[in-house]
CSV table of C-alpha atoms in Angstrom, one decimal:
chain,number,residue,atom,x,y,z
A,1,MET,CA,-3.2,-14.9,-6.5
A,2,SER,CA,-5.6,-12.1,-7.5
A,3,ILE,CA,-5.0,-9.3,-9.9
A,4,VAL,CA,-4.9,-6.8,-6.9
A,5,ASP,CA,-2.2,-8.9,-5.2
A,6,ARG,CA,-0.1,-9.2,-8.4
A,7,LEU,CA,-0.3,-5.4,-9.0
A,8,SER,CA,0.6,-4.6,-5.4
A,9,ALA,CA,3.8,-6.7,-5.5
A,10,PRO,CA,6.8,-5.2,-7.3
A,11,PRO,CA,8.2,-6.9,-10.4
A,12,THR,CA,10.4,-9.8,-9.2
A,13,THR,CA,13.5,-9.4,-11.3
A,14,ARG,CA,15.8,-6.5,-12.0
A,15,MET,CA,15.4,-7.0,-15.8
A,16,SER,CA,11.6,-6.7,-15.6
A,17,GLY,CA,12.0,-3.3,-14.1
A,18,VAL,CA,14.5,-2.4,-16.8
A,19,ALA,CA,12.1,-3.6,-19.5
A,20,TRP,CA,9.2,-1.6,-18.0
A,21,ALA,CA,11.3,1.5,-17.9
A,22,ALA,CA,12.5,1.0,-21.5
A,23,ALA,CA,8.9,0.4,-22.7
A,24,ALA,CA,7.9,3.7,-21.0
A,25,ALA,CA,10.8,5.5,-22.7
A,26,VAL,CA,10.0,4.2,-26.1
A,27,GLY,CA,6.3,5.1,-25.6
A,28,PHE,CA,7.2,8.7,-24.6
A,29,VAL,CA,9.6,9.0,-27.5
A,30,LEU,CA,6.9,7.9,-29.9
A,31,ALA,CA,4.4,10.3,-28.3
A,32,SER,CA,6.8,13.2,-28.5
A,33,PHE,CA,8.4,12.6,-31.9
A,34,GLY,CA,5.9,10.2,-33.6
A,35,LEU,CA,4.5,12.8,-36.0
A,36,THR,CA,8.1,13.7,-37.1
A,37,LEU,CA,9.2,10.1,-37.4
A,38,PHE,CA,6.2,8.7,-39.3
A,39,ALA,CA,4.7,11.5,-41.4
A,40,THR,CA,5.8,12.2,-44.9
A,41,PRO,CA,5.4,15.5,-46.8
A,42,GLY,CA,2.6,14.2,-49.0
A,43,ASP,CA,0.4,13.0,-46.2
A,44,SER,CA,-3.2,14.3,-46.0
A,45,GLN,CA,-4.5,16.1,-43.0
A,46,GLU,CA,-6.5,13.1,-42.0
A,47,THR,CA,-3.4,10.9,-42.1
A,48,LEU,CA,-1.5,13.3,-40.0
A,49,LEU,CA,-4.3,13.4,-37.4
A,50,LEU,CA,-4.4,9.6,-37.3
A,51,ILE,CA,-0.6,9.4,-36.7
A,52,SER,CA,-0.9,12.1,-34.1
A,53,ASN,CA,-3.7,10.3,-32.3
A,54,LEU,CA,-2.0,6.9,-32.4
A,55,THR,CA,1.3,8.2,-31.1
A,56,GLY,CA,-0.6,10.1,-28.4
A,57,ALA,CA,-2.4,7.0,-27.3
A,58,LEU,CA,1.0,5.2,-27.1
A,59,GLY,CA,2.2,8.0,-24.8
A,60,VAL,CA,-0.8,7.6,-22.6
A,61,LEU,CA,-0.1,3.8,-22.4
A,62,ALA,CA,3.5,4.6,-21.6
A,63,PHE,CA,2.4,5.9,-18.2
A,64,LEU,CA,1.3,2.4,-17.3
A,65,ALA,CA,4.8,1.1,-18.0
A,66,LEU,CA,6.3,4.0,-16.1
A,67,LEU,CA,4.3,3.3,-13.0
A,68,ARG,CA,5.4,-0.4,-13.2
A,69,ALA,CA,9.0,0.7,-13.6
A,70,VAL,CA,8.8,3.0,-10.6
A,71,HIS,CA,7.2,0.1,-8.6
A,72,ALA,CA,10.2,-2.0,-9.6
A,73,ALA,CA,12.6,0.7,-8.4
A,74,VAL,CA,10.8,1.2,-5.1
A,75,GLY,CA,10.8,-2.6,-4.6
A,76,ARG,CA,8.1,-2.6,-1.9
A,77,ARG,CA,4.6,-4.0,-1.8
A,78,VAL,CA,1.8,-1.4,-1.9
A,79,VAL,CA,-0.1,-1.1,1.4
A,80,PRO,CA,-3.1,-1.1,1.0
A,81,ALA,CA,-3.1,-3.1,-2.2
A,82,TRP,CA,-6.1,-1.5,-3.8
A,83,LEU,CA,-4.3,1.8,-4.1
A,84,ILE,CA,-2.0,0.6,-6.9
A,85,THR,CA,-4.9,-1.0,-8.7
A,86,LEU,CA,-6.7,2.3,-8.5
A,87,ALA,CA,-3.6,4.1,-9.9
A,88,TYR,CA,-3.6,1.7,-12.8
A,89,MET,CA,-7.3,2.2,-13.4
A,90,LEU,CA,-6.9,6.0,-13.3
A,91,LEU,CA,-4.2,5.8,-15.9
A,92,ALA,CA,-6.3,3.5,-18.1
A,93,VAL,CA,-9.3,5.9,-17.8
A,94,ARG,CA,-7.0,8.6,-19.3
A,95,LEU,CA,-7.0,6.8,-22.6
A,96,PHE,CA,-10.8,6.8,-22.7
A,97,VAL,CA,-10.9,10.5,-21.8
A,98,LEU,CA,-9.2,11.2,-25.2
A,99,VAL,CA,-11.8,9.3,-27.3
A,100,PRO,CA,-13.8,12.5,-28.0
A,101,PHE,CA,-10.6,14.1,-29.3
A,102,PHE,CA,-9.8,11.1,-31.5
A,103,LEU,CA,-13.3,11.1,-32.9
A,104,GLY,CA,-13.4,14.9,-33.3
A,105,SER,CA,-16.8,15.1,-31.7
A,106,PHE,CA,-17.0,17.2,-28.6
A,107,GLY,CA,-18.7,20.3,-27.5
A,108,GLU,CA,-17.4,23.5,-26.1
A,109,PHE,CA,-17.7,22.4,-22.6
A,110,ALA,CA,-15.9,19.1,-23.3
A,111,ALA,CA,-13.1,21.0,-25.1
A,112,ALA,CA,-12.5,23.0,-21.8
A,113,ILE,CA,-12.9,20.1,-19.3
A,114,ILE,CA,-11.2,17.2,-21.0
A,115,PRO,CA,-7.6,18.5,-20.9
A,116,ILE,CA,-7.9,19.3,-17.2
A,117,LEU,CA,-9.4,15.9,-16.4
A,118,PHE,CA,-6.7,14.2,-18.6
A,119,PHE,CA,-3.8,15.8,-16.6
A,120,ALA,CA,-5.6,15.5,-13.2
A,121,LEU,CA,-6.0,11.8,-13.6
A,122,ALA,CA,-2.2,11.3,-14.0
A,123,GLY,CA,-1.7,13.4,-10.8
A,124,ALA,CA,-4.3,11.3,-8.9
A,125,ALA,CA,-2.7,8.1,-10.0
A,126,ALA,CA,0.7,9.4,-8.9
A,127,ALA,CA,-0.8,10.4,-5.5
A,128,CYS,CA,-2.3,6.9,-5.0
A,129,ALA,CA,1.0,5.2,-5.8
A,130,ALA,CA,2.9,7.6,-3.5
A,131,ILE,CA,0.6,6.9,-0.6
A,132,GLY,CA,0.8,3.2,-1.1
A,133,TRP,CA,4.6,3.2,-1.1
A,134,MET,CA,4.9,5.2,2.1
A,135,PRO,CA,6.7,3.2,4.8
A,136,ASP,CA,4.3,1.2,6.9
A,137,THR,CA,5.1,2.8,10.2
A,138,PRO,CA,2.7,4.6,12.5
A,139,GLU,CA,4.6,7.8,12.1
A,140,SER,CA,4.4,7.8,8.3
A,141,ARG,CA,0.8,6.6,8.2
A,142,THR,CA,-0.9,9.5,10.0
A,143,PRO,CA,-3.9,10.9,8.0
A,144,LEU,CA,-2.3,14.4,7.7
A,145,ARG,CA,1.0,13.1,6.4
A,146,ILE,CA,-0.8,10.8,3.9
A,147,ALA,CA,-2.9,13.8,2.6
A,148,VAL,CA,0.2,16.0,2.3
A,149,VAL,CA,2.3,13.5,0.5
A,150,GLY,CA,-0.5,12.4,-1.9
A,151,LEU,CA,-1.6,16.0,-2.6
A,152,THR,CA,2.0,17.3,-3.1
A,153,ILE,CA,3.0,14.4,-5.5
A,154,GLY,CA,-0.3,14.8,-7.4
A,155,ILE,CA,0.2,18.5,-7.9
A,156,VAL,CA,3.8,18.2,-9.0
A,157,VAL,CA,2.9,15.5,-11.5
A,158,THR,CA,0.0,17.5,-12.9
A,159,LEU,CA,2.1,20.7,-13.2
A,160,MET,CA,4.9,18.8,-14.9
A,161,LEU,CA,2.4,17.5,-17.5
A,162,LEU,CA,0.6,20.8,-17.9
A,163,THR,CA,3.9,22.5,-18.8
A,164,GLY,CA,4.6,20.1,-21.6
A,165,THR,CA,7.7,18.5,-20.2
A,166,GLY,CA,7.6,15.4,-22.5
A,167,LEU,CA,11.4,15.2,-22.6
A,168,VAL,CA,11.5,15.0,-18.8
A,169,LEU,CA,9.4,11.9,-19.0
A,170,ILE,CA,11.8,10.3,-21.4
A,171,VAL,CA,14.8,11.1,-19.2
A,172,VAL,CA,13.0,9.8,-16.1
A,173,SER,CA,12.1,6.6,-17.9
A,174,LEU,CA,15.8,6.1,-19.0
A,175,ALA,CA,17.0,6.9,-15.5
A,176,LEU,CA,14.6,4.3,-14.0
A,177,ALA,CA,16.0,1.7,-16.5
A,178,VAL,CA,19.5,2.5,-15.3
A,179,MET,CA,18.5,2.5,-11.6
A,180,ASN,CA,16.6,-0.8,-11.9
A,181,ALA,CA,19.6,-2.4,-13.7
A,182,PHE,CA,22.0,-1.5,-10.9
A,183,ARG,CA,19.9,-1.8,-7.8
A,184,LYS,CA,20.8,-4.4,-5.3
A,185,PRO,CA,18.5,-7.5,-5.2
A,186,VAL,CA,16.1,-7.5,-2.3
A,187,ALA,CA,17.3,-9.8,0.5
A,188,PRO,CA,14.9,-12.7,1.2
A,189,VAL,CA,12.9,-12.3,4.4
A,190,GLU,CA,13.7,-15.0,7.0
A,191,ASP,CA,10.8,-16.4,9.0
A,192,GLU,CA,11.5,-16.7,12.7
């Protein structure tokens, strides 16, 4: 089984979905409150910057866990399978977009474009996942409907992130954990 096939299939157990959602919630909590939790009054400016960067990186990684938790909640294979792999790759690229901020070496142009690229990558990943999870019927797979769904979801996610709704991400992660815990198991498909 290839990595694309593994990523396109939802997590097999209910508890794996709960675990992914809980990992996302912890990552978002650390990203939102990490500086408050780990900094002490005597810390130097460099130490505070390091704590802030590390907790921010954990928040970026939490999006990978959130995508996997949503996949568990949806409980359906992604069609075509490469879309979910692209979504995971876009989320991983978000971490590398932050490297100039972590190193403190970026020009004026990069300072303007990096935040836009950072948030747009999350919107593009959400759009890829939403398109892949659309029902596989001819009515729902028309190019116009695919474009509208993908663009709408991408814009909503990007706007959510741009408005600084970190607490919303924590609540969504916890809601996914509860939803995954109480969802009915998928009935096995019988071959005819």
